[in-house]
Amino acid sequence: MATERERGSSAPDEAVPQRGGGAPHELALLERLRAGDEAAYEALVRTHGPRLLAVARRFLRSEEDARDAVQDAFLSAFRAVDAFQGGARLSTWLHRIVVNAALMKLRTRRRKPEQPIEELLPSFLEDGHMAAPASPWRSEEMDPVERRELSRLLSEAIEALPESYRNVLLLRDIEDLDTEETARAMGISPGAVKTRLHRARQALRGLLEPHLREAEPE
Amino acid sequence: MTCREFLDFLMDYLEGELPRGESETFETHMRDCPPCVTYLDTYRETVRLGKELLCPADDSIPEEVPAGLVEAILAARSAGDQSPEK
């Protein structure tokens, strides 16, 4: 049984951009936003909206929720634009904000009963060997149709993970947050992030294996 | 080291977080246990496929936000006094 120290802080921090090197056109846009230029707000939404919506859709099942999260994210960004130091990439800052908005939206949704993660993890014999030894996977190049099919299978497999594991996997492996950032966003300890990430990857591997294992020689 | 222990420490090994002595024990197990090597390879492949297939490239992201969303965001900003906080 897990001995994770689960709860850290309550709500995720607003993403705080770090100094790093904003592009000149971003700095100009920031100046216009800070001056209250209406056209600049629209430009920000039109430029970054598509990517932020793609991120929100990865976390939220319903299109309406995904759009709400994007709206919440932009409104948070508008309010916090003066806190943006202009040194980070605007896209990175907005990405962190929409991730937090999507997680907040998830917290307001009633959770469905979930399959315990243990049922998706490898099982072992008494001597410590795997009960079902891993099989090698196909390694040949995929054509576009196979890639689309695998992409669909992968999305379904991630969807099948318990939510707290799925969110850690999405944040770490897909959205590219580091362990500390993920811990803050989820309100859990870095140790719990590592435990959940490893279990989520193992569960995902197990869900993909039937579709990807090499064919048995005839 | 058993296969169960190998799987428990797999992520730490891949991220270079195992102490040297434990890393060596881990690698000794790999030499003796092909199923665990296969497990490690497919675990890595799982992570790689996720990054490759689910992180959309720029050219697969729609060029525009859906009709109405831009207007809804700008209207909410106007209605809610979303000017930057001074």
PDB file of N, CA and C in Angstrom, chain A residues 33-34 38 41-42 45-46 49-51 53 57-58 67 70-71 74-75 78-79 81-82 122 124 127-130 133-137 147 150-151 154-155 158 172-174 194 197-198 201-202 204-205 208 212, chain B residues 2-4 7-12 15 17 35-36 38-39 42-43 45-47 49-58 61-67 69-74 76-78 82-86:
ATOM      1  N   LEU A  33      -0.538  45.541 -23.607  1.00  0.00           N
ATOM      2  CA  LEU A  33      -1.490  44.962 -22.643  1.00  0.00           C
ATOM      3  C   LEU A  33      -1.522  45.803 -21.366  1.00  0.00           C
ATOM      4  N   ARG A  34      -0.343  46.188 -20.921  1.00  0.00           N
ATOM      5  CA  ARG A  34      -0.268  46.973 -19.676  1.00  0.00           C
ATOM      6  C   ARG A  34      -0.890  48.353 -19.851  1.00  0.00           C
ATOM      7  N   GLU A  38      -7.086  47.435 -26.131  1.00  0.00           N
ATOM      8  CA  GLU A  38      -8.074  46.376 -26.398  1.00  0.00           C
ATOM      9  C   GLU A  38      -7.596  45.416 -27.483  1.00  0.00           C
ATOM     10  N   TYR A  41      -5.285  42.681 -26.248  1.00  0.00           N
ATOM     11  CA  TYR A  41      -5.937  41.545 -25.576  1.00  0.00           C
ATOM     12  C   TYR A  41      -6.435  40.540 -26.611  1.00  0.00           C
ATOM     13  N   GLU A  42      -7.067  41.079 -27.662  1.00  0.00           N
ATOM     14  CA  GLU A  42      -7.580  40.173 -28.699  1.00  0.00           C
ATOM     15  C   GLU A  42      -6.429  39.446 -29.394  1.00  0.00           C
ATOM     16  N   VAL A  45      -5.257  36.547 -27.286  1.00  0.00           N
ATOM     17  CA  VAL A  45      -6.168  35.393 -27.314  1.00  0.00           C
ATOM     18  C   VAL A  45      -6.067  34.670 -28.657  1.00  0.00           C
ATOM     19  N   ARG A  46      -6.036  35.424 -29.739  1.00  0.00           N
ATOM     20  CA  ARG A  46      -5.991  34.770 -31.056  1.00  0.00           C
ATOM     21  C   ARG A  46      -4.653  34.053 -31.286  1.00  0.00           C
ATOM     22  N   GLY A  49      -4.536  31.279 -28.020  1.00  0.00           N
ATOM     23  CA  GLY A  49      -5.735  30.496 -27.720  1.00  0.00           C
ATOM     24  C   GLY A  49      -5.711  29.066 -28.253  1.00  0.00           C
ATOM     25  N   PRO A  50      -5.342  28.856 -29.517  1.00  0.00           N
ATOM     26  CA  PRO A  50      -5.371  27.478 -30.040  1.00  0.00           C
ATOM     27  C   PRO A  50      -4.509  26.504 -29.232  1.00  0.00           C
ATOM     28  N   ARG A  51      -3.306  26.931 -28.889  1.00  0.00           N
ATOM     29  CA  ARG A  51      -2.425  26.030 -28.137  1.00  0.00           C
ATOM     30  C   ARG A  51      -2.977  25.789 -26.729  1.00  0.00           C
ATOM     31  N   LEU A  53      -6.047  25.850 -25.804  1.00  0.00           N
ATOM     32  CA  LEU A  53      -7.221  24.981 -25.891  1.00  0.00           C
ATOM     33  C   LEU A  53      -6.792  23.521 -26.060  1.00  0.00           C
ATOM     34  N   ARG A  57      -7.856  20.595 -23.455  1.00  0.00           N
ATOM     35  CA  ARG A  57      -8.579  19.386 -23.910  1.00  0.00           C
ATOM     36  C   ARG A  57      -7.899  18.109 -23.435  1.00  0.00           C
ATOM     37  N   ARG A  58      -6.597  18.148 -23.201  1.00  0.00           N
ATOM     38  CA  ARG A  58      -5.920  16.934 -22.725  1.00  0.00           C
ATOM     39  C   ARG A  58      -6.340  16.601 -21.296  1.00  0.00           C
ATOM     40  N   ARG A  67     -13.107  24.864 -22.868  1.00  0.00           N
ATOM     41  CA  ARG A  67     -13.220  26.275 -23.266  1.00  0.00           C
ATOM     42  C   ARG A  67     -13.327  27.175 -22.033  1.00  0.00           C
ATOM     43  N   VAL A  70      -9.906  27.672 -20.655  1.00  0.00           N
ATOM     44  CA  VAL A  70      -9.134  28.636 -21.449  1.00  0.00           C
ATOM     45  C   VAL A  70      -9.581  30.063 -21.123  1.00  0.00           C
ATOM     46  N   GLN A  71     -10.885  30.239 -20.999  1.00  0.00           N
ATOM     47  CA  GLN A  71     -11.385  31.579 -20.651  1.00  0.00           C
ATOM     48  C   GLN A  71     -10.858  31.995 -19.276  1.00  0.00           C
ATOM     49  N   PHE A  74      -7.174  32.994 -19.530  1.00  0.00           N
ATOM     50  CA  PHE A  74      -6.901  34.321 -20.086  1.00  0.00           C
ATOM     51  C   PHE A  74      -7.291  35.422 -19.103  1.00  0.00           C
ATOM     52  N   LEU A  75      -8.403  35.240 -18.410  1.00  0.00           N
ATOM     53  CA  LEU A  75      -8.808  36.274 -17.446  1.00  0.00           C
ATOM     54  C   LEU A  75      -7.780  36.383 -16.319  1.00  0.00           C
ATOM     55  N   PHE A  78      -4.819  38.221 -17.809  1.00  0.00           N
ATOM     56  CA  PHE A  78      -5.067  39.663 -17.949  1.00  0.00           C
ATOM     57  C   PHE A  78      -4.853  40.370 -16.607  1.00  0.00           C
ATOM     58  N   ARG A  79      -5.361  39.726 -15.540  1.00  0.00           N
ATOM     59  CA  ARG A  79      -5.249  40.346 -14.215  1.00  0.00           C
ATOM     60  C   ARG A  79      -3.792  40.412 -13.748  1.00  0.00           C
ATOM     61  N   VAL A  81      -1.013  40.493 -15.628  1.00  0.00           N
ATOM     62  CA  VAL A  81      -0.027  40.845 -16.653  1.00  0.00           C
ATOM     63  C   VAL A  81       1.067  41.759 -16.096  1.00  0.00           C
ATOM     64  N   ASP A  82       0.741  42.546 -15.081  1.00  0.00           N
ATOM     65  CA  ASP A  82       1.775  43.406 -14.493  1.00  0.00           C
ATOM     66  C   ASP A  82       2.801  42.605 -13.697  1.00  0.00           C
ATOM     67  N   PRO A 122       2.029  -4.430 -12.638  1.00  0.00           N
ATOM     68  CA  PRO A 122       2.480  -5.821 -12.783  1.00  0.00           C
ATOM     69  C   PRO A 122       2.265  -6.583 -11.472  1.00  0.00           C
ATOM     70  N   PHE A 124       3.367 -10.181  -9.180  1.00  0.00           N
ATOM     71  CA  PHE A 124       4.595 -10.956  -8.988  1.00  0.00           C
ATOM     72  C   PHE A 124       4.319 -12.288  -8.323  1.00  0.00           C
ATOM     73  N   ASP A 127       8.360 -15.658  -5.414  1.00  0.00           N
ATOM     74  CA  ASP A 127       9.826 -15.523  -5.454  1.00  0.00           C
ATOM     75  C   ASP A 127      10.278 -14.184  -6.029  1.00  0.00           C
ATOM     76  N   GLY A 128       9.316 -13.283  -6.338  1.00  0.00           N
ATOM     77  CA  GLY A 128       9.678 -11.940  -6.810  1.00  0.00           C
ATOM     78  C   GLY A 128       9.750 -11.806  -8.319  1.00  0.00           C
ATOM     79  N   HIS A 129       9.591 -12.902  -9.067  1.00  0.00           N
ATOM     80  CA  HIS A 129       9.564 -12.803 -10.535  1.00  0.00           C
ATOM     81  C   HIS A 129       8.215 -12.256 -11.000  1.00  0.00           C
ATOM     82  N   MET A 130       8.220 -11.622 -12.192  1.00  0.00           N
ATOM     83  CA  MET A 130       6.960 -11.130 -12.739  1.00  0.00           C
ATOM     84  C   MET A 130       6.054 -12.310 -13.055  1.00  0.00           C
ATOM     85  N   PRO A 133       5.790 -12.274 -17.606  1.00  0.00           N
ATOM     86  CA  PRO A 133       6.990 -11.562 -18.084  1.00  0.00           C
ATOM     87  C   PRO A 133       6.679 -10.653 -19.269  1.00  0.00           C
ATOM     88  N   ALA A 134       7.363  -9.500 -19.311  1.00  0.00           N
ATOM     89  CA  ALA A 134       7.125  -8.517 -20.371  1.00  0.00           C
ATOM     90  C   ALA A 134       7.484  -9.101 -21.736  1.00  0.00           C
ATOM     91  N   SER A 135       6.685  -8.715 -22.738  1.00  0.00           N
ATOM     92  CA  SER A 135       6.964  -9.150 -24.115  1.00  0.00           C
ATOM     93  C   SER A 135       7.570  -7.987 -24.886  1.00  0.00           C
ATOM     94  N   PRO A 136       8.482  -8.291 -25.819  1.00  0.00           N
ATOM     95  CA  PRO A 136       9.023  -7.212 -26.671  1.00  0.00           C
ATOM     96  C   PRO A 136       7.909  -6.598 -27.523  1.00  0.00           C
ATOM     97  N   TRP A 137       8.063  -5.326 -27.829  1.00  0.00           N
ATOM     98  CA  TRP A 137       7.073  -4.635 -28.665  1.00  0.00           C
ATOM     99  C   TRP A 137       7.560  -4.528 -30.099  1.00  0.00           C
ATOM    100  N   ARG A 147      -0.192   5.391 -36.903  1.00  0.00           N
ATOM    101  CA  ARG A 147       0.129   6.409 -35.886  1.00  0.00           C
ATOM    102  C   ARG A 147      -1.150   6.999 -35.304  1.00  0.00           C
ATOM    103  N   LEU A 150      -2.662   4.419 -33.024  1.00  0.00           N
ATOM    104  CA  LEU A 150      -1.920   4.307 -31.761  1.00  0.00           C
ATOM    105  C   LEU A 150      -2.165   5.536 -30.885  1.00  0.00           C
ATOM    106  N   SER A 151      -2.268   6.690 -31.527  1.00  0.00           N
ATOM    107  CA  SER A 151      -2.538   7.912 -30.779  1.00  0.00           C
ATOM    108  C   SER A 151      -3.889   7.805 -30.069  1.00  0.00           C
ATOM    109  N   LEU A 154      -3.564   5.360 -27.183  1.00  0.00           N
ATOM    110  CA  LEU A 154      -2.820   5.987 -26.099  1.00  0.00           C
ATOM    111  C   LEU A 154      -3.727   6.933 -25.309  1.00  0.00           C
ATOM    112  N   SER A 155      -4.515   7.720 -26.030  1.00  0.00           N
ATOM    113  CA  SER A 155      -5.437   8.646 -25.342  1.00  0.00           C
ATOM    114  C   SER A 155      -6.437   7.861 -24.504  1.00  0.00           C
ATOM    115  N   ILE A 158      -4.682   6.490 -21.384  1.00  0.00           N
ATOM    116  CA  ILE A 158      -4.460   7.546 -20.380  1.00  0.00           C
ATOM    117  C   ILE A 158      -5.779   7.882 -19.696  1.00  0.00           C
ATOM    118  N   ARG A 172       3.813  15.770 -16.092  1.00  0.00           N
ATOM    119  CA  ARG A 172       5.260  15.485 -16.177  1.00  0.00           C
ATOM    120  C   ARG A 172       5.693  15.076 -17.576  1.00  0.00           C
ATOM    121  N   ASP A 173       4.954  14.141 -18.173  1.00  0.00           N
ATOM    122  CA  ASP A 173       5.444  13.562 -19.432  1.00  0.00           C
ATOM    123  C   ASP A 173       4.925  14.275 -20.677  1.00  0.00           C
ATOM    124  N   ILE A 174       3.774  14.901 -20.586  1.00  0.00           N
ATOM    125  CA  ILE A 174       3.212  15.534 -21.786  1.00  0.00           C
ATOM    126  C   ILE A 174       3.383  17.054 -21.726  1.00  0.00           C
ATOM    127  N   LYS A 194       6.602  11.570  -7.748  1.00  0.00           N
ATOM    128  CA  LYS A 194       7.451  10.513  -8.330  1.00  0.00           C
ATOM    129  C   LYS A 194       6.753   9.154  -8.246  1.00  0.00           C
ATOM    130  N   LEU A 197       3.886   9.095 -10.748  1.00  0.00           N
ATOM    131  CA  LEU A 197       4.348   9.076 -12.140  1.00  0.00           C
ATOM    132  C   LEU A 197       4.817   7.677 -12.526  1.00  0.00           C
ATOM    133  N   HIS A 198       5.591   7.060 -11.646  1.00  0.00           N
ATOM    134  CA  HIS A 198       6.111   5.720 -11.957  1.00  0.00           C
ATOM    135  C   HIS A 198       4.961   4.719 -12.102  1.00  0.00           C
ATOM    136  N   ARG A 201       3.037   5.409 -15.375  1.00  0.00           N
ATOM    137  CA  ARG A 201       3.760   4.910 -16.559  1.00  0.00           C
ATOM    138  C   ARG A 201       3.664   3.387 -16.647  1.00  0.00           C
ATOM    139  N   GLN A 202       3.781   2.721 -15.496  1.00  0.00           N
ATOM    140  CA  GLN A 202       3.690   1.253 -15.504  1.00  0.00           C
ATOM    141  C   GLN A 202       2.293   0.794 -15.944  1.00  0.00           C
ATOM    142  N   LEU A 204       0.179   2.501 -17.758  1.00  0.00           N
ATOM    143  CA  LEU A 204       0.011   2.816 -19.184  1.00  0.00           C
ATOM    144  C   LEU A 204       0.733   1.782 -20.048  1.00  0.00           C
ATOM    145  N   ARG A 205       1.928   1.402 -19.629  1.00  0.00           N
ATOM    146  CA  ARG A 205       2.682   0.376 -20.355  1.00  0.00           C
ATOM    147  C   ARG A 205       1.869  -0.914 -20.435  1.00  0.00           C
ATOM    148  N   LEU A 208      -0.978  -0.631 -22.909  1.00  0.00           N
ATOM    149  CA  LEU A 208      -0.557  -0.598 -24.322  1.00  0.00           C
ATOM    150  C   LEU A 208      -0.029  -1.942 -24.800  1.00  0.00           C
ATOM    151  N   LEU A 212       0.737  -3.631 -28.694  1.00  0.00           N
ATOM    152  CA  LEU A 212       2.056  -3.345 -29.272  1.00  0.00           C
ATOM    153  C   LEU A 212       3.013  -4.521 -29.241  1.00  0.00           C
TER     154      LEU A 212
ATOM    155  N   THR B   2      15.355  -8.788  -6.761  1.00  0.00           N
ATOM    156  CA  THR B   2      14.272  -9.504  -7.457  1.00  0.00           C
ATOM    157  C   THR B   2      13.702  -8.619  -8.569  1.00  0.00           C
ATOM    158  N   CYS B   3      12.883  -9.225  -9.421  1.00  0.00           N
ATOM    159  CA  CYS B   3      12.228  -8.453 -10.491  1.00  0.00           C
ATOM    160  C   CYS B   3      11.314  -7.386  -9.872  1.00  0.00           C
ATOM    161  N   ARG B   4      10.682  -7.716  -8.758  1.00  0.00           N
ATOM    162  CA  ARG B   4       9.801  -6.737  -8.096  1.00  0.00           C
ATOM    163  C   ARG B   4      10.611  -5.510  -7.672  1.00  0.00           C
ATOM    164  N   LEU B   7      11.637  -3.416 -10.736  1.00  0.00           N
ATOM    165  CA  LEU B   7      10.566  -2.539 -11.229  1.00  0.00           C
ATOM    166  C   LEU B   7      10.307  -1.367 -10.286  1.00  0.00           C
ATOM    167  N   ASP B   8      10.457  -1.613  -8.977  1.00  0.00           N
ATOM    168  CA  ASP B   8      10.243  -0.523  -8.012  1.00  0.00           C
ATOM    169  C   ASP B   8      11.234   0.620  -8.232  1.00  0.00           C
ATOM    170  N   PHE B   9      12.474   0.265  -8.570  1.00  0.00           N
ATOM    171  CA  PHE B   9      13.518   1.293  -8.672  1.00  0.00           C
ATOM    172  C   PHE B   9      13.818   1.713 -10.110  1.00  0.00           C
ATOM    173  N   LEU B  10      12.998   1.244 -11.040  1.00  0.00           N
ATOM    174  CA  LEU B  10      13.261   1.488 -12.463  1.00  0.00           C
ATOM    175  C   LEU B  10      13.345   2.976 -12.800  1.00  0.00           C
ATOM    176  N   MET B  11      12.381   3.752 -12.338  1.00  0.00           N
ATOM    177  CA  MET B  11      12.375   5.170 -12.697  1.00  0.00           C
ATOM    178  C   MET B  11      13.579   5.886 -12.094  1.00  0.00           C
ATOM    179  N   ASP B  12      13.892   5.558 -10.851  1.00  0.00           N
ATOM    180  CA  ASP B  12      15.063   6.187 -10.216  1.00  0.00           C
ATOM    181  C   ASP B  12      16.329   5.854 -11.007  1.00  0.00           C
ATOM    182  N   GLU B  15      16.442   7.864 -14.246  1.00  0.00           N
ATOM    183  CA  GLU B  15      16.699   9.288 -14.017  1.00  0.00           C
ATOM    184  C   GLU B  15      18.039   9.536 -13.317  1.00  0.00           C
ATOM    185  N   GLU B  17      19.072   8.569 -10.445  1.00  0.00           N
ATOM    186  CA  GLU B  17      18.944   8.939  -9.029  1.00  0.00           C
ATOM    187  C   GLU B  17      19.299   7.801  -8.070  1.00  0.00           C
ATOM    188  N   PRO B  35      13.648 -10.652 -19.252  1.00  0.00           N
ATOM    189  CA  PRO B  35      12.306 -10.041 -19.157  1.00  0.00           C
ATOM    190  C   PRO B  35      12.340  -8.648 -18.523  1.00  0.00           C
ATOM    191  N   CYS B  36      13.241  -8.425 -17.559  1.00  0.00           N
ATOM    192  CA  CYS B  36      13.319  -7.098 -16.942  1.00  0.00           C
ATOM    193  C   CYS B  36      13.898  -6.073 -17.923  1.00  0.00           C
ATOM    194  N   THR B  38      13.453  -6.237 -21.144  1.00  0.00           N
ATOM    195  CA  THR B  38      12.309  -5.964 -22.029  1.00  0.00           C
ATOM    196  C   THR B  38      11.346  -4.994 -21.354  1.00  0.00           C
ATOM    197  N   TYR B  39      11.130  -5.203 -20.051  1.00  0.00           N
ATOM    198  CA  TYR B  39      10.224  -4.295 -19.329  1.00  0.00           C
ATOM    199  C   TYR B  39      10.777  -2.868 -19.362  1.00  0.00           C
ATOM    200  N   THR B  42      10.310  -1.307 -22.818  1.00  0.00           N
ATOM    201  CA  THR B  42       8.921  -0.959 -23.151  1.00  0.00           C
ATOM    202  C   THR B  42       8.394   0.163 -22.251  1.00  0.00           C
ATOM    203  N   TYR B  43       8.926   0.257 -21.038  1.00  0.00           N
ATOM    204  CA  TYR B  43       8.598   1.384 -20.150  1.00  0.00           C
ATOM    205  C   TYR B  43       9.083   2.687 -20.804  1.00  0.00           C
ATOM    206  N   GLU B  45       9.702   3.128 -23.931  1.00  0.00           N
ATOM    207  CA  GLU B  45       8.946   3.337 -25.172  1.00  0.00           C
ATOM    208  C   GLU B  45       7.581   3.968 -24.862  1.00  0.00           C
ATOM    209  N   THR B  46       6.982   3.568 -23.747  1.00  0.00           N
ATOM    210  CA  THR B  46       5.698   4.144 -23.329  1.00  0.00           C
ATOM    211  C   THR B  46       5.828   5.656 -23.145  1.00  0.00           C
ATOM    212  N   VAL B  47       6.889   6.065 -22.460  1.00  0.00           N
ATOM    213  CA  VAL B  47       7.104   7.496 -22.212  1.00  0.00           C
ATOM    214  C   VAL B  47       7.348   8.217 -23.540  1.00  0.00           C
ATOM    215  N   LEU B  49       6.414   7.349 -26.603  1.00  0.00           N
ATOM    216  CA  LEU B  49       5.199   7.424 -27.439  1.00  0.00           C
ATOM    217  C   LEU B  49       4.263   8.513 -26.934  1.00  0.00           C
ATOM    218  N   GLY B  50       4.159   8.638 -25.617  1.00  0.00           N
ATOM    219  CA  GLY B  50       3.296   9.680 -25.058  1.00  0.00           C
ATOM    220  C   GLY B  50       3.736  11.056 -25.520  1.00  0.00           C
ATOM    221  N   LYS B  51       5.032  11.302 -25.408  1.00  0.00           N
ATOM    222  CA  LYS B  51       5.548  12.617 -25.808  1.00  0.00           C
ATOM    223  C   LYS B  51       5.361  12.834 -27.309  1.00  0.00           C
ATOM    224  N   GLU B  52       5.612  11.790 -28.085  1.00  0.00           N
ATOM    225  CA  GLU B  52       5.583  11.940 -29.543  1.00  0.00           C
ATOM    226  C   GLU B  52       4.164  12.083 -30.089  1.00  0.00           C
ATOM    227  N   LEU B  53       3.243  11.316 -29.532  1.00  0.00           N
ATOM    228  CA  LEU B  53       1.900  11.279 -30.139  1.00  0.00           C
ATOM    229  C   LEU B  53       0.913  12.240 -29.482  1.00  0.00           C
ATOM    230  N   LEU B  54       1.167  12.612 -28.242  1.00  0.00           N
ATOM    231  CA  LEU B  54       0.174  13.465 -27.566  1.00  0.00           C
ATOM    232  C   LEU B  54       0.585  14.919 -27.446  1.00  0.00           C
ATOM    233  N   CYS B  55       1.848  15.248 -27.688  1.00  0.00           N
ATOM    234  CA  CYS B  55       2.241  16.658 -27.693  1.00  0.00           C
ATOM    235  C   CYS B  55       2.114  17.131 -29.133  1.00  0.00           C
ATOM    236  N   PRO B  56       1.036  17.838 -29.462  1.00  0.00           N
ATOM    237  CA  PRO B  56       0.829  18.161 -30.864  1.00  0.00           C
ATOM    238  C   PRO B  56       1.910  19.092 -31.408  1.00  0.00           C
ATOM    239  N   ALA B  57       2.363  18.786 -32.608  1.00  0.00           N
ATOM    240  CA  ALA B  57       3.293  19.693 -33.274  1.00  0.00           C
ATOM    241  C   ALA B  57       2.530  20.953 -33.667  1.00  0.00           C
ATOM    242  N   ASP B  58       3.259  22.037 -33.895  1.00  0.00           N
ATOM    243  CA  ASP B  58       2.605  23.305 -34.235  1.00  0.00           C
ATOM    244  C   ASP B  58       1.627  23.157 -35.387  1.00  0.00           C
ATOM    245  N   ILE B  61      -1.998  21.945 -34.474  1.00  0.00           N
ATOM    246  CA  ILE B  61      -2.869  22.754 -33.623  1.00  0.00           C
ATOM    247  C   ILE B  61      -3.736  23.616 -34.529  1.00  0.00           C
ATOM    248  N   PRO B  62      -5.047  23.679 -34.274  1.00  0.00           N
ATOM    249  CA  PRO B  62      -5.886  24.509 -35.139  1.00  0.00           C
ATOM    250  C   PRO B  62      -5.382  25.944 -35.142  1.00  0.00           C
ATOM    251  N   GLU B  63      -5.507  26.582 -36.311  1.00  0.00           N
ATOM    252  CA  GLU B  63      -4.956  27.936 -36.418  1.00  0.00           C
ATOM    253  C   GLU B  63      -5.780  28.959 -35.655  1.00  0.00           C
ATOM    254  N   GLU B  64      -7.047  28.664 -35.472  1.00  0.00           N
ATOM    255  CA  GLU B  64      -7.909  29.648 -34.822  1.00  0.00           C
ATOM    256  C   GLU B  64      -8.628  29.017 -33.640  1.00  0.00           C
ATOM    257  N   VAL B  65      -8.945  29.846 -32.662  1.00  0.00           N
ATOM    258  CA  VAL B  65      -9.793  29.364 -31.568  1.00  0.00           C
ATOM    259  C   VAL B  65     -11.223  29.304 -32.093  1.00  0.00           C
ATOM    260  N   PRO B  66     -12.064  28.433 -31.533  1.00  0.00           N
ATOM    261  CA  PRO B  66     -13.421  28.274 -32.055  1.00  0.00           C
ATOM    262  C   PRO B  66     -14.199  29.590 -32.033  1.00  0.00           C
ATOM    263  N   ALA B  67     -15.109  29.691 -32.993  1.00  0.00           N
ATOM    264  CA  ALA B  67     -15.933  30.894 -33.094  1.00  0.00           C
ATOM    265  C   ALA B  67     -16.623  31.137 -31.754  1.00  0.00           C
ATOM    266  N   LEU B  69     -15.370  31.926 -28.868  1.00  0.00           N
ATOM    267  CA  LEU B  69     -14.553  31.890 -27.644  1.00  0.00           C
ATOM    268  C   LEU B  69     -13.784  33.201 -27.441  1.00  0.00           C
ATOM    269  N   VAL B  70     -13.233  33.732 -28.542  1.00  0.00           N
ATOM    270  CA  VAL B  70     -12.505  35.005 -28.418  1.00  0.00           C
ATOM    271  C   VAL B  70     -13.456  36.079 -27.895  1.00  0.00           C
ATOM    272  N   GLU B  71     -14.655  36.132 -28.515  1.00  0.00           N
ATOM    273  CA  GLU B  71     -15.630  37.149 -28.112  1.00  0.00           C
ATOM    274  C   GLU B  71     -16.025  36.955 -26.646  1.00  0.00           C
ATOM    275  N   ALA B  72     -16.210  35.683 -26.242  1.00  0.00           N
ATOM    276  CA  ALA B  72     -16.618  35.409 -24.856  1.00  0.00           C
ATOM    277  C   ALA B  72     -15.538  35.865 -23.870  1.00  0.00           C
ATOM    278  N   ILE B  73     -14.285  35.628 -24.220  1.00  0.00           N
ATOM    279  CA  ILE B  73     -13.191  36.016 -23.324  1.00  0.00           C
ATOM    280  C   ILE B  73     -13.107  37.537 -23.220  1.00  0.00           C
ATOM    281  N   LEU B  74     -13.194  38.195 -24.374  1.00  0.00           N
ATOM    282  CA  LEU B  74     -13.077  39.661 -24.355  1.00  0.00           C
ATOM    283  C   LEU B  74     -14.276  40.293 -23.654  1.00  0.00           C
ATOM    284  N   ALA B  76     -16.023  38.861 -21.235  1.00  0.00           N
ATOM    285  CA  ALA B  76     -15.859  38.622 -19.792  1.00  0.00           C
ATOM    286  C   ALA B  76     -14.847  39.592 -19.204  1.00  0.00           C
ATOM    287  N   ARG B  77     -13.826  39.916 -19.979  1.00  0.00           N
ATOM    288  CA  ARG B  77     -12.830  40.886 -19.503  1.00  0.00           C
ATOM    289  C   ARG B  77     -13.477  42.252 -19.303  1.00  0.00           C
ATOM    290  N   SER B  78     -14.254  42.672 -20.299  1.00  0.00           N
ATOM    291  CA  SER B  78     -14.904  43.984 -20.201  1.00  0.00           C
ATOM    292  C   SER B  78     -15.884  44.010 -19.030  1.00  0.00           C
ATOM    293  N   GLN B  82     -11.213  43.542 -15.987  1.00  0.00           N
ATOM    294  CA  GLN B  82     -10.008  42.707 -15.926  1.00  0.00           C
ATOM    295  C   GLN B  82      -8.747  43.494 -16.258  1.00  0.00           C
ATOM    296  N   SER B  83      -8.806  44.794 -16.032  1.00  0.00           N
ATOM    297  CA  SER B  83      -7.584  45.560 -16.280  1.00  0.00           C
ATOM    298  C   SER B  83      -6.484  45.060 -15.349  1.00  0.00           C
ATOM    299  N   PRO B  84      -5.241  45.212 -15.782  1.00  0.00           N
ATOM    300  CA  PRO B  84      -4.159  44.753 -14.913  1.00  0.00           C
ATOM    301  C   PRO B  84      -4.257  45.379 -13.534  1.00  0.00           C
ATOM    302  N   GLU B  85      -3.959  44.557 -12.505  1.00  0.00           N
ATOM    303  CA  GLU B  85      -3.993  45.067 -11.143  1.00  0.00           C
ATOM    304  C   GLU B  85      -2.789  45.956 -10.905  1.00  0.00           C
ATOM    305  N   LYS B  86      -3.048  47.132 -10.395  1.00  0.00           N
ATOM    306  CA  LYS B  86      -1.935  48.054 -10.123  1.00  0.00           C
ATOM    307  C   LYS B  86      -1.559  47.947  -8.662  1.00  0.00           C
TER     308      LYS B  86
END
